PDB file of C-alpha atoms in Angstrom:
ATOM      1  CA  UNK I   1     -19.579  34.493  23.689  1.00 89.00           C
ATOM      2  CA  UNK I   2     -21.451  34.429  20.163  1.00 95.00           C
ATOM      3  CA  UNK I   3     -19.286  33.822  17.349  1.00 98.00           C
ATOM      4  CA  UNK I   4     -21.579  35.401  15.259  1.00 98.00           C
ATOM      5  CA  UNK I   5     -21.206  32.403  13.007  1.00 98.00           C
ATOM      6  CA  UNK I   6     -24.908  31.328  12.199  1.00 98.00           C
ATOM      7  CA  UNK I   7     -25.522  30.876   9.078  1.00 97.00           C
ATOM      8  CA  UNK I   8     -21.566  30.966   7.746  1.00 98.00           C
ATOM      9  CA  UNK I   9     -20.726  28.192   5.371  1.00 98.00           C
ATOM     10  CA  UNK I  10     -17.290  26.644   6.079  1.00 98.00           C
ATOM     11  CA  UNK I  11     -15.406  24.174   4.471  1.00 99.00           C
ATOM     12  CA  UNK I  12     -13.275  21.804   6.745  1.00 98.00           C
ATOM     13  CA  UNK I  13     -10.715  19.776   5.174  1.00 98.00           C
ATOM     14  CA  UNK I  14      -9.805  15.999   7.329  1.00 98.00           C
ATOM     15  CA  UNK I  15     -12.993  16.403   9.149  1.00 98.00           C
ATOM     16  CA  UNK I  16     -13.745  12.657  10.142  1.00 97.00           C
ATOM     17  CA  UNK I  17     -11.361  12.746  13.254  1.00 96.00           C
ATOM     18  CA  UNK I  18      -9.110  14.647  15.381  1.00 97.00           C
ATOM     19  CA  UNK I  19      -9.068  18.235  15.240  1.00 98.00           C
ATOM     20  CA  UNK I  20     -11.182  18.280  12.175  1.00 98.00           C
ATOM     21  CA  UNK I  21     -13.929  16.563  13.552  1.00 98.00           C
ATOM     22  CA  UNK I  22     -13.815  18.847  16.804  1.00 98.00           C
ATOM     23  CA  UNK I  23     -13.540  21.560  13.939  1.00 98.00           C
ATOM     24  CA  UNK I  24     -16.783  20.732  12.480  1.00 98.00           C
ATOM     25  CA  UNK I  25     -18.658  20.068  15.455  1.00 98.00           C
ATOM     26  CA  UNK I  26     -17.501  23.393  17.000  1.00 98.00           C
ATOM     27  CA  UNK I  27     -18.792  25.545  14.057  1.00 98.00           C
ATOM     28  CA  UNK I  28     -22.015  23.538  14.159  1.00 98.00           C
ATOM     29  CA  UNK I  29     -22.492  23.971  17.550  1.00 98.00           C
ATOM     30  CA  UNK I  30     -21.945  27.796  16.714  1.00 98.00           C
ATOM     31  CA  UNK I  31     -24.506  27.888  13.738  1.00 98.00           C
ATOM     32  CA  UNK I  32     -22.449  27.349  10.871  1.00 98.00           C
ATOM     33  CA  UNK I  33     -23.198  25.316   7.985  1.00 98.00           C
ATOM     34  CA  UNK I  34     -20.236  22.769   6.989  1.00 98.00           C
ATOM     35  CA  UNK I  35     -19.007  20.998   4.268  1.00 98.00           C
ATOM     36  CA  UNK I  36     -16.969  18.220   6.261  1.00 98.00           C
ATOM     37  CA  UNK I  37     -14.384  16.887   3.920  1.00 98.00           C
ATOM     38  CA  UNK I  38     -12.392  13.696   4.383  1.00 98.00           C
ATOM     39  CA  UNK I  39     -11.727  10.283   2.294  1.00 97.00           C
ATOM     40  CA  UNK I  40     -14.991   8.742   4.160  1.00 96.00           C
ATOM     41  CA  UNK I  41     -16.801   9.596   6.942  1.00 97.00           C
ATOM     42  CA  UNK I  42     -16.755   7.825  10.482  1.00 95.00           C
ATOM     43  CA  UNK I  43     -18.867   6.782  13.638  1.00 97.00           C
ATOM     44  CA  UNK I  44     -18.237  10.094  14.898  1.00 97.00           C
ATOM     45  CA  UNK I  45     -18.734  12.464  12.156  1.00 98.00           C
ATOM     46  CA  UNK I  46     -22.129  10.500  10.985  1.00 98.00           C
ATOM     47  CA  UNK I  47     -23.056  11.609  14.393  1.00 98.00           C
ATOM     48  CA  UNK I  48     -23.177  14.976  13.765  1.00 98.00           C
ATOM     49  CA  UNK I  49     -25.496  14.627  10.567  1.00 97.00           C
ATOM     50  CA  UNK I  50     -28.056  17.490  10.277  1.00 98.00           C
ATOM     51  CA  UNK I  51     -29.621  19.910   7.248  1.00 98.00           C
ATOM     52  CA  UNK I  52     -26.214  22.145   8.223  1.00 98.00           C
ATOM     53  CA  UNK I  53     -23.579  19.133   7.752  1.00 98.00           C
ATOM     54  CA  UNK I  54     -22.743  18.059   3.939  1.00 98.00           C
ATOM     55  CA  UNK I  55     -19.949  15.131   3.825  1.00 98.00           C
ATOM     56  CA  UNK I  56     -17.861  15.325   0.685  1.00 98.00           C
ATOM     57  CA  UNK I  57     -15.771  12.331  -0.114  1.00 98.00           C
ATOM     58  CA  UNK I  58     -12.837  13.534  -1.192  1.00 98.00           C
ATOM     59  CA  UNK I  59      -9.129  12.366  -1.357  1.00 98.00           C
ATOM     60  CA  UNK I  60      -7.176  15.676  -1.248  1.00 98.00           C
ATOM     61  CA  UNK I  61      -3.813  13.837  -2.884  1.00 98.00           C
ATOM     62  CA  UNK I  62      -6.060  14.300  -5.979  1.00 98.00           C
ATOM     63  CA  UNK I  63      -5.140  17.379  -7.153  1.00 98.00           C
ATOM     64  CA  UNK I  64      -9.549  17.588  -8.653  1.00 98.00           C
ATOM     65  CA  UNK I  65     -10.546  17.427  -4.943  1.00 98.00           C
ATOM     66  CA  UNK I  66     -10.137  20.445  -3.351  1.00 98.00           C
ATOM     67  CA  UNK I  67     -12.307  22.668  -5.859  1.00 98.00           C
ATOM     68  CA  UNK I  68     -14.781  19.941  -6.190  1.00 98.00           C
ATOM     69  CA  UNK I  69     -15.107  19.960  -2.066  1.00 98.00           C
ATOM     70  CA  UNK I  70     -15.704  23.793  -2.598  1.00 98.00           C
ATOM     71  CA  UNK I  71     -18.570  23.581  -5.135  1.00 98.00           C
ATOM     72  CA  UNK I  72     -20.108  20.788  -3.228  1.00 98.00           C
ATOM     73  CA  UNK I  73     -20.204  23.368  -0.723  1.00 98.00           C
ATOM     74  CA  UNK I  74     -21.658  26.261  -2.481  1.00 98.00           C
ATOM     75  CA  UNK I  75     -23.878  23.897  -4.463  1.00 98.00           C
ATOM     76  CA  UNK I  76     -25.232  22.918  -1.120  1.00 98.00           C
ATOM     77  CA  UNK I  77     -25.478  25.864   0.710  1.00 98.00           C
ATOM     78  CA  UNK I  78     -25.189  28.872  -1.845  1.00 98.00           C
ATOM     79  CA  UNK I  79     -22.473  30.641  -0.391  1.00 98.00           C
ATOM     80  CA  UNK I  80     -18.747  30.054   1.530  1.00 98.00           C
ATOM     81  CA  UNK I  81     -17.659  32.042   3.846  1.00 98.00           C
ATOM     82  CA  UNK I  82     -14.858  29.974   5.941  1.00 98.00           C
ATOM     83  CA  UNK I  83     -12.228  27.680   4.734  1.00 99.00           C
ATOM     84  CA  UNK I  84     -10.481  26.021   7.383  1.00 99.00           C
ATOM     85  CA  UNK I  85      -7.769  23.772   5.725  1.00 98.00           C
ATOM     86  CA  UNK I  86      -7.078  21.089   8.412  1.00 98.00           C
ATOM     87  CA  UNK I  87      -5.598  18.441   6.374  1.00 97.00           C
ATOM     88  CA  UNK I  88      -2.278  17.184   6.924  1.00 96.00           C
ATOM     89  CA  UNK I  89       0.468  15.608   8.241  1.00 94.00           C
ATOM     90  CA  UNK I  90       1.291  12.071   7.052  1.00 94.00           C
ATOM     91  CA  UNK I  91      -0.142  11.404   3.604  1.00 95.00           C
ATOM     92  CA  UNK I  92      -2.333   8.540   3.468  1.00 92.00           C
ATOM     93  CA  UNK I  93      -0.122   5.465   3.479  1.00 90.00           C
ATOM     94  CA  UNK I  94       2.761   7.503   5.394  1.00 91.00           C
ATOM     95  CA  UNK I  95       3.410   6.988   9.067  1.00 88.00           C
ATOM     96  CA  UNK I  96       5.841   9.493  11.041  1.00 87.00           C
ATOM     97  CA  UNK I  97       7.649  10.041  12.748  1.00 91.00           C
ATOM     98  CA  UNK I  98      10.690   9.380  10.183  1.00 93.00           C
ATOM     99  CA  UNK I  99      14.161   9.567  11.393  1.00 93.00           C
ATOM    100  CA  UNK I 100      17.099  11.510  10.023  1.00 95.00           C
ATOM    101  CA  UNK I 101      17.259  13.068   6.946  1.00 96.00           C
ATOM    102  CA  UNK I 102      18.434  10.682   4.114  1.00 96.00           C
ATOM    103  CA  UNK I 103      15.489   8.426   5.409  1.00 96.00           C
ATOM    104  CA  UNK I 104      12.479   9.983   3.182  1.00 96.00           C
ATOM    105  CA  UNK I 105      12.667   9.712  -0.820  1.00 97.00           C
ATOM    106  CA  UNK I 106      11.833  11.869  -3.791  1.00 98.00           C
ATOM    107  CA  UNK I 107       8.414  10.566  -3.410  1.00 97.00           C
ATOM    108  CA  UNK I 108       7.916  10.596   0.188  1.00 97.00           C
ATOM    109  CA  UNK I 109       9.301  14.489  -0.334  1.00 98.00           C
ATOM    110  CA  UNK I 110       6.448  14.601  -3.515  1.00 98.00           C
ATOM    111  CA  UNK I 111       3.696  13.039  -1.217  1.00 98.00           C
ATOM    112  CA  UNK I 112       4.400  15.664   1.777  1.00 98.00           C
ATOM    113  CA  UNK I 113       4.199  18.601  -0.219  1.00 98.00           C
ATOM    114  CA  UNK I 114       1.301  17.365  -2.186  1.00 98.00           C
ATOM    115  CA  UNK I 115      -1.200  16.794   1.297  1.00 98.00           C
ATOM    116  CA  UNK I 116       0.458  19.391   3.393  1.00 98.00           C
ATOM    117  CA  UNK I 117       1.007  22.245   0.966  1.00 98.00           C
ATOM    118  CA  UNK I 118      -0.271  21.494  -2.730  1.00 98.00           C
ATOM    119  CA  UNK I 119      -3.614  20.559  -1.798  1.00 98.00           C
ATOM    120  CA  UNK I 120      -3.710  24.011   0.399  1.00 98.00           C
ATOM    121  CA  UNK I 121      -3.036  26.336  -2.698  1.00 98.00           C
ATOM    122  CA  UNK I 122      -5.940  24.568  -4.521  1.00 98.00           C
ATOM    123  CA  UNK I 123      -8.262  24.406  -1.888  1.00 98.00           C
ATOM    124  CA  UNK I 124      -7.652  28.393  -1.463  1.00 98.00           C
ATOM    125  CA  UNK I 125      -7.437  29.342  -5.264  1.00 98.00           C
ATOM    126  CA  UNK I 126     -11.276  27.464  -5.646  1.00 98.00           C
ATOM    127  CA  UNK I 127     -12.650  29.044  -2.441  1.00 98.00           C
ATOM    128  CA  UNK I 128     -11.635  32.631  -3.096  1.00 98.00           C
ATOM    129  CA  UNK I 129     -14.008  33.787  -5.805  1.00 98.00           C
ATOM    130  CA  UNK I 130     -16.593  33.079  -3.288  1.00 98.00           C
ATOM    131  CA  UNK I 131     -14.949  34.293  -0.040  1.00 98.00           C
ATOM    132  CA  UNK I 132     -14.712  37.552  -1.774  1.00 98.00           C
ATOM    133  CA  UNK I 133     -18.480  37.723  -1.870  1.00 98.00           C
ATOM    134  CA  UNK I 134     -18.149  37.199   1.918  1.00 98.00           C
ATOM    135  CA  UNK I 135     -18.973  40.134   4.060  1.00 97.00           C
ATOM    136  CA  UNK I 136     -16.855  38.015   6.602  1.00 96.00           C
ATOM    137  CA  UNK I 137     -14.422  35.661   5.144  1.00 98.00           C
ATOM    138  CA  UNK I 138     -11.783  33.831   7.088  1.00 98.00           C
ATOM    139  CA  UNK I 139      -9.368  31.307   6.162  1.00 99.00           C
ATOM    140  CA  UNK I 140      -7.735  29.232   9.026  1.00 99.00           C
ATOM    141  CA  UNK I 141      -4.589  26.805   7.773  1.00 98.00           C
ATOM    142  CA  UNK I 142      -3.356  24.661  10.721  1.00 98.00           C
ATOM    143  CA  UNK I 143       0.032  24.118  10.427  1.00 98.00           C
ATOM    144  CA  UNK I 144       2.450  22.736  13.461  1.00 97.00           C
ATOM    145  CA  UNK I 145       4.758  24.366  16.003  1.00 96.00           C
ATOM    146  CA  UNK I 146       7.350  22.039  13.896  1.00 94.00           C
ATOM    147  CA  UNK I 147       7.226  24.704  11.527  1.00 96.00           C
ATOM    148  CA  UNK I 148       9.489  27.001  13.355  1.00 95.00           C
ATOM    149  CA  UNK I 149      11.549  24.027  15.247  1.00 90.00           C
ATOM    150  CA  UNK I 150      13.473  22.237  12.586  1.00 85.00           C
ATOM    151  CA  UNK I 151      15.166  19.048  12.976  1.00 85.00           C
ATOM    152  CA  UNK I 152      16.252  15.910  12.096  1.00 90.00           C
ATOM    153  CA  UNK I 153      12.831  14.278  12.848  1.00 89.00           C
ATOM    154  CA  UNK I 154      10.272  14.123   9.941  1.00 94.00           C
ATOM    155  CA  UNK I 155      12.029  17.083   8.125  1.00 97.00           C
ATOM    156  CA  UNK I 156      10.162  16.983   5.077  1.00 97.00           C
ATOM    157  CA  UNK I 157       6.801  17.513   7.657  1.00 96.00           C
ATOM    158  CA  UNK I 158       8.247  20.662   9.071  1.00 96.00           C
ATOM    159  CA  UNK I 159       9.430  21.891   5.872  1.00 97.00           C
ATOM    160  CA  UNK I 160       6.254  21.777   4.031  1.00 98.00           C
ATOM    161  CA  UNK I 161       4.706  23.196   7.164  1.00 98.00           C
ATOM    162  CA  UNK I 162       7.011  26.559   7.084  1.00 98.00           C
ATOM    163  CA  UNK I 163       6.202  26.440   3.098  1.00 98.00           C
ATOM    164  CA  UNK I 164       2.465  26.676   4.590  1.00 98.00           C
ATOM    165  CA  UNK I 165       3.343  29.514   6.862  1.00 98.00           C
ATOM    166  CA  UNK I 166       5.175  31.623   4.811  1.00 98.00           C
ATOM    167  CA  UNK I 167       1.983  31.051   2.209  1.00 98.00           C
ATOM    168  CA  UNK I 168      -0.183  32.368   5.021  1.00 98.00           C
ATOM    169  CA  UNK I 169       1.240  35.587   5.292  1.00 98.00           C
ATOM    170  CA  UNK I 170       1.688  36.289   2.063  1.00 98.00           C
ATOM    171  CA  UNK I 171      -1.904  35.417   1.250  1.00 98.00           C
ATOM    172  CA  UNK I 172      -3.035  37.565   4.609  1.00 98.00           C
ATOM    173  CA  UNK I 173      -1.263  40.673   2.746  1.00 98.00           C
ATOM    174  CA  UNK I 174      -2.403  40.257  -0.627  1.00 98.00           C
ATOM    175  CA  UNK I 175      -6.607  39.705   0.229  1.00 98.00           C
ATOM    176  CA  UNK I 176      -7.263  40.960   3.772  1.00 98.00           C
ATOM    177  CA  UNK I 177      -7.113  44.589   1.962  1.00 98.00           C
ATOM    178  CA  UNK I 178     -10.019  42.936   0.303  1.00 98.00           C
ATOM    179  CA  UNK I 179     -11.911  41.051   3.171  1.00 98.00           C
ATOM    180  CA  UNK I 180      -9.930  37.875   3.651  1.00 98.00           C
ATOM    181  CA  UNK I 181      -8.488  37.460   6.478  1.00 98.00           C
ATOM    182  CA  UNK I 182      -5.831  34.263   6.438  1.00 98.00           C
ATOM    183  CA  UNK I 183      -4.685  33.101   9.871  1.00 98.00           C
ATOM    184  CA  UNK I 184      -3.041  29.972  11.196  1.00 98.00           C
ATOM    185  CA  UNK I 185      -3.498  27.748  13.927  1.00 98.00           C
ATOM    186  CA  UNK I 186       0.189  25.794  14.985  1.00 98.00           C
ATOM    187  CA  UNK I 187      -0.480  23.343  17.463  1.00 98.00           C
ATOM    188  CA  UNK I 188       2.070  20.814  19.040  1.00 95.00           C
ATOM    189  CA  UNK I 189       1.438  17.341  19.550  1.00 95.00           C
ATOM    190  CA  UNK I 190      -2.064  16.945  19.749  1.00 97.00           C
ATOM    191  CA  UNK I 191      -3.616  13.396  20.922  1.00 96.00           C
ATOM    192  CA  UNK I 192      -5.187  12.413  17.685  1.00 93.00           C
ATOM    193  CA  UNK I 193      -5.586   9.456  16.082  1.00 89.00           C
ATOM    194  CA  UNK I 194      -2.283  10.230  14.760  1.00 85.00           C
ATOM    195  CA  UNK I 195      -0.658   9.232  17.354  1.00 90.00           C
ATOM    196  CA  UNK I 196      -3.408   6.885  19.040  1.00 90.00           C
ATOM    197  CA  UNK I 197      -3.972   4.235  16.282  1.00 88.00           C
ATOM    198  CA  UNK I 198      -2.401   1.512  16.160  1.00 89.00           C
ATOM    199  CA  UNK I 199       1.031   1.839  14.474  1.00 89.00           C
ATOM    200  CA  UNK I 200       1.077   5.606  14.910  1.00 88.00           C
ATOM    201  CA  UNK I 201       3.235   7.708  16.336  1.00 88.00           C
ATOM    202  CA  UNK I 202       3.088   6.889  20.134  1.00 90.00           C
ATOM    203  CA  UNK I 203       4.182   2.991  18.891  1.00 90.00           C
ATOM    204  CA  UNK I 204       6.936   4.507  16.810  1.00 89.00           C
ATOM    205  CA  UNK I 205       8.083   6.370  19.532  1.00 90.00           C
ATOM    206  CA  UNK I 206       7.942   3.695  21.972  1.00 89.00           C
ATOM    207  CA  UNK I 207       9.800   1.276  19.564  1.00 92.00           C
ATOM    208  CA  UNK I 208      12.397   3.748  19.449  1.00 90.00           C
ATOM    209  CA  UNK I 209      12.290   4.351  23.184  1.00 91.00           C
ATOM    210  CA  UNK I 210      12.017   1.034  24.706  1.00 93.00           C
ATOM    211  CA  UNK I 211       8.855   1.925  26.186  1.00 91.00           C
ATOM    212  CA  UNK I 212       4.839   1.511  25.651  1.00 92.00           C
ATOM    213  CA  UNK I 213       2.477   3.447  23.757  1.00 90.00           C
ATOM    214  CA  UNK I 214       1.014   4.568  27.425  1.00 93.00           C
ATOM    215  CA  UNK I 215       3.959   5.836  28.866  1.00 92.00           C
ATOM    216  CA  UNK I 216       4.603   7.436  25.674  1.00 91.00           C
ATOM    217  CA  UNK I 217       1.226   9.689  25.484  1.00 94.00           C
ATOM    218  CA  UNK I 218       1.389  10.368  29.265  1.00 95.00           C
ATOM    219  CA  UNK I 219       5.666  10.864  29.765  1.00 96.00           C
ATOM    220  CA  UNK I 220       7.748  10.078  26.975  1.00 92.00           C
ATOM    221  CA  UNK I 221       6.231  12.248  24.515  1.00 92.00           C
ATOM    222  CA  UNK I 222       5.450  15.582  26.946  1.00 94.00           C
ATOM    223  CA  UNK I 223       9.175  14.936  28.626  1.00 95.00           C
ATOM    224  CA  UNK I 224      10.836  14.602  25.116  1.00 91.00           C
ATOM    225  CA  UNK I 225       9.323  17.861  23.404  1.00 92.00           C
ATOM    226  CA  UNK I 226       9.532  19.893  26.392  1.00 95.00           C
ATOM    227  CA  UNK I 227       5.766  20.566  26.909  1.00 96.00           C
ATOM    228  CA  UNK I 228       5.281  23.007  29.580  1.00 98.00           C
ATOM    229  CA  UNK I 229       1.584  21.594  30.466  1.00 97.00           C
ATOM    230  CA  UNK I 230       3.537  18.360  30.843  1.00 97.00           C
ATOM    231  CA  UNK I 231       0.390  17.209  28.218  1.00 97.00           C
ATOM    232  CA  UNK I 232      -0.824  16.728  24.704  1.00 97.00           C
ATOM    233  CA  UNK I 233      -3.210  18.891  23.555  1.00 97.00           C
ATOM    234  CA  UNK I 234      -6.965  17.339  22.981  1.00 98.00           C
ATOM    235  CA  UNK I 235      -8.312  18.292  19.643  1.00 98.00           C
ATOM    236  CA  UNK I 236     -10.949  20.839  21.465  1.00 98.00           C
ATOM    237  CA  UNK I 237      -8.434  22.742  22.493  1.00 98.00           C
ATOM    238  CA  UNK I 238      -6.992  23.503  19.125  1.00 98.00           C
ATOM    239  CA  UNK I 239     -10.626  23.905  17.790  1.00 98.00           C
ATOM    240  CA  UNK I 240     -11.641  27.015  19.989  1.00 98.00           C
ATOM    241  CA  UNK I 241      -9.023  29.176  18.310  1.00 98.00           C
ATOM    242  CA  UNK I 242      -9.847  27.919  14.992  1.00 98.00           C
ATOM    243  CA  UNK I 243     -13.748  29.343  15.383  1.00 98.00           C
ATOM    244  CA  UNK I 244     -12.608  32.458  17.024  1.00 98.00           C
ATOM    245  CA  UNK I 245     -10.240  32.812  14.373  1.00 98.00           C
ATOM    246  CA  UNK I 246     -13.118  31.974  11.693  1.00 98.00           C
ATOM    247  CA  UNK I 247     -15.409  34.494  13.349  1.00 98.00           C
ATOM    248  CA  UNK I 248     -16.380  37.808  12.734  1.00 98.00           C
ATOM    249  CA  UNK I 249     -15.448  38.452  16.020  1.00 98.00           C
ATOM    250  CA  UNK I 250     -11.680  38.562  15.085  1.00 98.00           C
ATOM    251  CA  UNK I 251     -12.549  41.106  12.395  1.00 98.00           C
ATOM    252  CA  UNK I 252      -9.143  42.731  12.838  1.00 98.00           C
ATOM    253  CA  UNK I 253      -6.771  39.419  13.017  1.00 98.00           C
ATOM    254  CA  UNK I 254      -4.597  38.435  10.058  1.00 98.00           C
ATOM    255  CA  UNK I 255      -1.467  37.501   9.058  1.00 98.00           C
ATOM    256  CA  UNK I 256      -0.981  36.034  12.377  1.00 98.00           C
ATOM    257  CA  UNK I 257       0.173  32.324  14.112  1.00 98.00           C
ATOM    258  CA  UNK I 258      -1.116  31.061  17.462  1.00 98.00           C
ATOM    259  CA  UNK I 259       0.469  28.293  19.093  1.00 97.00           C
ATOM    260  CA  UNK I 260      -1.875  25.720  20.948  1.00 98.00           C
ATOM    261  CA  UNK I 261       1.210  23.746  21.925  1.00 97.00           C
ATOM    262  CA  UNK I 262       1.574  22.692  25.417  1.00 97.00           C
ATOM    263  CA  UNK I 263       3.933  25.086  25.217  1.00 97.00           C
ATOM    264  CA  UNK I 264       6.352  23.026  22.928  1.00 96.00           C
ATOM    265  CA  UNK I 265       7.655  26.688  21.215  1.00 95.00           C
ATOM    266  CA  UNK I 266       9.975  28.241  23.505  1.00 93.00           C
ATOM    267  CA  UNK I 267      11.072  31.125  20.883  1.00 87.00           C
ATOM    268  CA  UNK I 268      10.362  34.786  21.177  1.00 81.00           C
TER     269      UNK I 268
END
């Protein structure tokens, strides 16, 4: 199926791994044009250098970087028609899971907000003078099926991810009258370097567990959350719906949530 994406300029916030990167190389692959924006690039994103990739070094806990990623972007290429604000979870320096809820500070709350929300708002309030000028513009915030199961585990995560939500719709109703549409993508655990690196989240959890990081990726994990598919998600997976979503295709979507989950939400 075309996209229809060919010559579309998107912006893609943490694009050096994970979901990002599949991000970027998805649109690319489509015919976009993308400002990839992360700290620094990687082996894997340098891969993907071409006229239609632009890397901007950017450290989105400065509250400066989000508009300067944008007018890299329309600097570069003259126009933006996609933001796709992939950013998030643990702020640089952070690793979660965190336990319980008198475990993370003031500032751990403070850092949160700042990567998962804050740095969302600014990204959108730079790139909207020019998706209005889009005769197809799309934003695409990826959030977490957290976001609507809230617990004791890394509370301040899913709490900044329903703030991120709840900002979705409410920018969905106030510029899709005027050619925005504003979607988001929530998946569940996703096998990322988030929880592959060393020290991430599949060591936390087997710490906690008495088990390995293996057994946590292929059992613990999938067993413990409930996943239907009785897997993590790989970072393609999530990256399809993001570039439907960001297409033209999906003219007529907004407002709206789709879980790539493993079927972790069990709600109605």
């Amino acid at each position: 199926m075309d996209l229809q994406l060919t010559g579309r300029v998107a912006v893609v916030t943490g694009a050096s791994k994970g979901i990002g990167l599949a991000v970027t190389r998805t649109l690319l692959d489509e015919g976009a044009r993308v400002a990839a924006v992360s700290r620094k690039s990687g082996a894997d994103l340098d891969a993907l250098a071409g006229p239609d990739l632009l890397h901007v070094a950017a450290d989105l806990m400065d509250p400066a970087a989000p508009a300067h990623a944008v007018a890299r972007a329309v600097e570069a290429f003259g126009r933006l028609d996609v933001l796709v604000n992939n950013a998030g979870g643990p702020p640089p320096g952070t690793a979660l899971p965190r336990f319980g809820f008198l475990t993370p500070t003031d500032d751990d709350w403070r850092a949160m907000y700042e990567f998962n929300l804050f740095a969302v708002v600014r990204a959108v309030r730079a790139a909207l003078p020019h998706l209005l000028d889009s005769d197809a513009a799309a934003i695409v915030n990826v959030s977490s099926g957290n976001a609507r199961r809230p617990g004791p585990m890394n509370v301040d995560y899913n709490s900044a991810k329903a703030a991120l939500n709840n900002l979705t719709k409410g920018l969905s109703e106030e510029f899709a009258p005027r050619g925005v549409r504003v979607n988001t993508v929530s998946p569940g655990p996703v096998r990322t370097p988030w929880w592959t690196e060393e020290g991430g989240a599949a060591d936390i959890l087997a710490g906690a567990t008495g088990s390995d990081r293996v057994a946590v990726l292929e059992r613990v994990a999938p067993e413990m959350m409930g996943l239907t598919t009785g897997r993590l998600a790989e970072p393609q997976e999530v990256a399809d719906v993001v570039a439907l979503l960001a297409s033209p295709r999906s003219a007529n979507t907004t407002g709206a949530e789709f879980a790539v989950d493993s079927g972790y939400l069990k709600e109605l």
